[in-house]
Tab-separated table of C-alpha atoms in Angstrom:
chain	number	residue	atom	x	y	z
A	1	GLU	CA	17.784	-18.034	-44.534
A	2	ALA	CA	16.823	-14.777	-42.828
A	3	GLN	CA	19.282	-14.144	-40.049
A	4	VAL	CA	21.502	-11.839	-38.039
A	5	THR	CA	25.147	-12.879	-37.893
A	6	GLN	CA	27.827	-11.739	-35.486
A	7	ASN	CA	31.566	-12.257	-35.489
A	8	PRO	CA	33.472	-13.315	-33.588
A	9	ARG	CA	31.328	-15.517	-31.331
A	10	TYR	CA	33.992	-15.616	-28.627
A	11	LEU	CA	36.817	-13.192	-27.944
A	12	ILE	CA	39.383	-12.876	-25.188
A	13	THR	CA	41.455	-9.714	-25.285
A	14	VAL	CA	43.496	-7.426	-23.058
A	15	THR	CA	42.789	-3.987	-21.700
A	16	GLY	CA	43.304	-1.203	-24.224
A	17	LYS	CA	43.504	-3.305	-27.389
A	18	LYS	CA	40.978	-1.946	-29.901
A	19	LEU	CA	38.464	-4.443	-31.221
A	20	THR	CA	35.459	-4.569	-33.520
A	21	VAL	CA	32.502	-6.929	-33.360
A	22	THR	CA	30.717	-7.181	-36.673
A	23	CYS	CA	26.970	-7.550	-37.178
A	24	SER	CA	25.182	-8.204	-40.439
A	25	GLN	CA	21.531	-8.852	-41.342
A	26	ASN	CA	20.051	-10.069	-44.622
A	27	MET	CA	16.447	-9.004	-44.049
A	28	ASN	CA	16.715	-5.408	-45.348
A	29	HIS	CA	15.784	-4.092	-41.903
A	30	GLU	CA	16.100	-0.383	-41.212
A	31	TYR	CA	16.547	-0.683	-37.449
A	32	MET	CA	19.598	-2.258	-35.812
A	33	SER	CA	20.738	-2.272	-32.222
A	34	TRP	CA	23.435	-3.513	-29.872
A	35	TYR	CA	22.731	-4.881	-26.389
A	36	ARG	CA	24.871	-6.230	-23.609
A	37	GLN	CA	23.608	-8.946	-21.291
A	38	ASP	CA	24.885	-9.202	-17.736
A	39	PRO	CA	23.602	-11.483	-14.945
A	40	GLY	CA	20.784	-9.867	-13.006
A	41	LEU	CA	20.646	-6.863	-15.331
A	42	GLY	CA	18.885	-8.268	-18.372
A	43	LEU	CA	19.534	-6.753	-21.788
A	44	ARG	CA	20.717	-3.171	-21.854
A	45	GLN	CA	20.876	-1.177	-25.052
A	46	ILE	CA	24.251	0.263	-26.036
A	47	TYR	CA	23.493	2.002	-29.347
A	48	TYR	CA	20.815	1.805	-31.978
A	49	SER	CA	20.383	2.913	-35.565
A	50	MET	CA	17.141	3.852	-37.268
A	51	ASN	CA	18.708	3.723	-40.733
A	52	VAL	CA	21.944	4.381	-42.643
A	53	GLU	CA	23.927	7.216	-41.046
A	54	VAL	CA	21.340	7.614	-38.222
A	55	THR	CA	22.574	6.359	-34.849
A	56	ASP	CA	21.806	7.240	-31.254
A	57	LYS	CA	22.954	6.310	-27.786
A	58	GLY	CA	21.135	3.708	-25.793
A	59	ASP	CA	21.262	3.299	-22.036
A	60	VAL	CA	24.921	2.268	-21.646
A	61	PRO	CA	26.942	3.846	-24.514
A	62	GLU	CA	30.110	4.774	-22.599
A	63	GLY	CA	33.221	3.129	-24.054
A	64	TYR	CA	31.547	2.051	-27.295
A	65	LYS	CA	31.246	3.406	-30.829
A	66	VAL	CA	29.123	2.336	-33.776
A	67	SER	CA	28.746	3.191	-37.429
A	68	ARG	CA	26.037	2.531	-40.013
A	69	LYS	CA	27.455	3.104	-43.469
A	70	GLU	CA	25.455	0.318	-45.100
A	71	LYS	CA	21.972	-0.892	-44.314
A	72	ARG	CA	23.003	-4.493	-43.601
A	73	ASN	CA	26.022	-3.848	-41.313
A	74	PHE	CA	26.256	-2.330	-37.848
A	75	PRO	CA	29.689	-2.896	-36.264
A	76	LEU	CA	30.377	-2.293	-32.572
A	77	ILE	CA	33.754	-0.755	-31.806
A	78	LEU	CA	35.575	-0.790	-28.489
A	79	GLU	CA	38.416	1.700	-28.861
A	80	SER	CA	40.062	0.885	-25.520
A	81	PRO	CA	38.360	-2.094	-23.877
A	82	SER	CA	38.311	-2.367	-20.100
A	83	PRO	CA	37.451	-5.328	-17.833
A	84	ASN	CA	33.993	-3.862	-17.052
A	85	GLN	CA	33.117	-4.426	-20.715
A	86	THR	CA	33.390	-8.170	-20.220
A	87	SER	CA	29.908	-9.286	-21.192
A	88	LEU	CA	27.681	-11.126	-23.649
A	89	TYR	CA	26.817	-8.893	-26.600
A	90	PHE	CA	23.846	-9.195	-28.925
A	91	CYS	CA	23.077	-7.456	-32.182
A	92	ALA	CA	19.437	-7.193	-33.255
A	93	SER	CA	17.467	-5.868	-36.204
A	94	SER	CA	13.847	-5.082	-36.969
A	95	LEU	CA	11.677	-3.795	-39.761
A	96	GLY	CA	10.616	-0.373	-38.547
A	97	GLU	CA	11.128	0.973	-35.057
A	98	GLY	CA	12.793	-1.526	-32.746
A	99	GLY	CA	10.635	-0.414	-29.871
A	100	LEU	CA	7.404	-1.265	-31.652
A	101	ASN	CA	8.265	-4.320	-33.751
A	102	GLU	CA	9.767	-7.776	-33.403
A	103	GLN	CA	13.523	-7.685	-33.036
A	104	PHE	CA	15.617	-10.490	-34.499
A	105	PHE	CA	18.694	-11.254	-32.439
A	106	GLY	CA	22.061	-12.622	-33.477
A	107	PRO	CA	23.655	-15.592	-31.683
A	108	GLY	CA	25.743	-13.416	-29.364
A	109	THR	CA	29.420	-12.575	-28.834
A	110	ARG	CA	31.015	-13.475	-25.518
A	111	LEU	CA	33.762	-10.949	-24.783
A	112	THR	CA	36.324	-11.247	-22.005
A	113	VAL	CA	38.653	-8.323	-21.325
A	114	LEU	CA	41.634	-9.184	-19.129
B	1	GLY	CA	13.963	6.838	-17.147
B	2	GLU	CA	11.806	3.822	-17.826
B	3	ASN	CA	12.237	0.932	-15.437
B	4	VAL	CA	10.935	-2.599	-15.973
B	5	GLU	CA	10.892	-4.945	-12.984
B	6	GLN	CA	10.473	-8.673	-13.535
B	7	HIS	CA	9.590	-11.380	-11.004
B	8	PRO	CA	10.487	-14.011	-10.095
B	9	SER	CA	14.146	-14.247	-11.057
B	10	THR	CA	13.961	-18.057	-11.043
B	11	LEU	CA	10.978	-20.366	-11.292
B	12	SER	CA	10.835	-24.152	-11.060
B	13	VAL	CA	7.684	-26.015	-12.012
B	14	GLN	CA	6.715	-29.610	-12.562
B	15	GLU	CA	6.013	-30.679	-16.116
B	16	GLY	CA	2.364	-30.089	-16.890
B	17	ASP	CA	1.938	-27.298	-14.355
B	18	SER	CA	1.462	-23.632	-15.232
B	19	ALA	CA	4.083	-20.901	-14.965
B	20	VAL	CA	3.455	-17.190	-14.484
B	21	ILE	CA	6.018	-14.400	-14.826
B	22	LYS	CA	5.111	-10.828	-13.913
B	23	CYS	CA	6.503	-7.449	-14.968
B	24	THR	CA	5.812	-3.879	-13.971
B	25	TYR	CA	6.811	-0.745	-15.869
B	26	SER	CA	7.034	2.898	-14.915
B	27	ASP	CA	6.325	4.933	-18.083
B	28	SER	CA	2.589	5.339	-18.611
B	29	ALA	CA	3.259	6.182	-22.278
B	30	SER	CA	4.594	2.665	-22.990
B	31	ASN	CA	2.377	0.958	-25.556
B	32	TYR	CA	4.185	-2.187	-26.712
B	33	PHE	CA	5.082	-5.139	-24.481
B	34	PRO	CA	6.937	-8.115	-25.983
B	35	TRP	CA	8.164	-11.300	-24.337
B	36	TYR	CA	11.381	-12.969	-25.475
B	37	LYS	CA	12.644	-16.500	-24.811
B	38	GLN	CA	16.360	-17.203	-24.695
B	39	GLU	CA	17.530	-20.787	-24.952
B	40	LEU	CA	20.990	-21.772	-23.809
B	41	GLY	CA	23.693	-20.446	-26.133
B	42	LYS	CA	21.269	-18.569	-28.370
B	43	GLY	CA	19.931	-15.073	-28.844
B	44	PRO	CA	16.502	-14.062	-27.509
B	45	GLN	CA	13.500	-14.846	-29.698
B	46	LEU	CA	10.092	-13.210	-29.615
B	47	ILE	CA	7.362	-15.555	-28.385
B	48	ILE	CA	4.423	-13.219	-27.914
B	49	ASP	CA	3.693	-9.500	-27.718
B	50	ILE	CA	0.796	-7.251	-26.776
B	51	ARG	CA	-0.070	-3.663	-27.566
B	52	SER	CA	-1.795	-1.233	-25.250
B	53	ASN	CA	-5.160	-1.378	-26.971
B	54	VAL	CA	-5.557	-5.050	-26.002
B	55	GLY	CA	-5.936	-6.573	-22.548
B	56	GLU	CA	-5.087	-10.177	-23.335
B	57	LYS	CA	-3.544	-12.210	-26.142
B	58	LYS	CA	-3.184	-15.956	-26.451
B	59	ASP	CA	-1.143	-18.240	-28.686
B	60	GLN	CA	-1.615	-21.942	-27.981
B	61	ARG	CA	-0.082	-22.593	-24.536
B	62	ILE	CA	1.159	-19.078	-23.907
B	63	ALA	CA	-0.815	-15.959	-23.063
B	64	VAL	CA	-0.038	-12.424	-22.034
B	65	THR	CA	-2.252	-10.102	-20.005
B	66	LEU	CA	-1.870	-6.338	-19.687
B	67	ASN	CA	-3.234	-4.012	-17.022
B	68	LYS	CA	-2.442	-0.464	-18.149
B	69	THR	CA	-3.977	1.145	-15.099
B	70	ALA	CA	-1.722	-0.795	-12.747
B	71	LYS	CA	1.171	-0.755	-15.247
B	72	HIS	CA	1.844	-4.441	-15.143
B	73	PHE	CA	1.759	-7.332	-17.585
B	74	SER	CA	2.204	-11.061	-17.190
B	75	LEU	CA	3.214	-14.128	-19.186
B	76	HIS	CA	1.272	-17.329	-18.612
B	77	ILE	CA	2.500	-20.711	-19.844
B	78	THR	CA	0.115	-23.635	-19.402
B	79	GLU	CA	0.891	-27.356	-19.562
B	80	THR	CA	4.609	-26.687	-19.314
B	81	GLN	CA	7.028	-28.992	-21.102
B	82	PRO	CA	10.795	-29.540	-20.651
B	83	GLU	CA	11.457	-27.533	-23.825
B	84	ASP	CA	9.929	-24.493	-22.127
B	85	SER	CA	13.017	-24.366	-19.896
B	86	ALA	CA	14.815	-21.138	-20.810
B	87	VAL	CA	15.343	-17.532	-19.749
B	88	TYR	CA	12.361	-15.272	-20.369
B	89	PHE	CA	12.581	-11.496	-20.733
B	90	CYS	CA	9.758	-8.986	-20.681
B	91	ALA	CA	10.172	-5.546	-22.229
B	92	ALA	CA	8.320	-2.247	-22.559
B	93	SER	CA	8.608	0.437	-25.216
B	94	ILE	CA	9.784	3.959	-24.450
B	95	ARG	CA	10.069	7.002	-26.652
B	96	GLY	CA	13.650	7.936	-27.590
B	97	GLU	CA	14.994	10.848	-29.581
B	98	TYR	CA	14.737	9.027	-32.908
B	99	GLY	CA	11.824	6.740	-32.172
B	100	ASN	CA	10.702	4.032	-29.801
B	101	LYS	CA	13.080	1.586	-28.155
B	102	LEU	CA	12.734	-1.269	-25.672
B	103	VAL	CA	13.678	-1.501	-22.014
B	104	PHE	CA	14.064	-5.098	-20.821
B	105	GLY	CA	13.446	-6.708	-17.482
B	106	ALA	CA	16.246	-8.618	-15.730
B	107	GLY	CA	14.960	-12.006	-16.885
B	108	THR	CA	13.419	-15.129	-15.342
B	109	ILE	CA	15.102	-18.533	-15.452
B	110	LEU	CA	12.334	-21.110	-15.914
B	111	ARG	CA	13.082	-24.745	-15.144
B	112	VAL	CA	10.528	-27.385	-16.016
B	113	LYS	CA	11.171	-30.627	-14.147
B	114	SER	CA	10.096	-33.859	-15.794
């Protein structure tokens, strides 16, 4: 089944404790992206990747890191999480440019930073 | 930067009635406008999209219209059903450093009352 998977689905952590949210897709898509969803703000892009080793900042990249060493994986790293990073996070992938093609979203990761 | 405004933020309709959600965008270079539906506990899923060379597109009970001059586009759902209840997001493409990306509206919560 073609899909985007994220792990973990739920995470409660404390300020400053490094964490990684994994994202994997099995559709051989070049483009992958991370979004955060907050009430009243919609989906805001954190980082995106056009292909392996090609990443760029989105609209809200502060406090986050990403890497794209393999085509299928695009982990999101929070080196020192803070309470303002409490949010619902989505990974997405698309064949070709994400801004011009259908994006396939993962099920989401709900993160709470205490 | 690009701004996408979406209205209304919540919409309640009676089953069988029509629902209309409207979005405006600021970047005249935007040329791709998708609509995503997010059901409870799931990631957003594309339901319909339109490109700038088309003024209207229809798929069964849903349709999207685009007015490039006025920089606004709308989602129309006819004969609404309870399963149409969800959060709907509009989006517009913008040109980034490494290609096009999407800017999303804040979302509309649609409730269909049976």
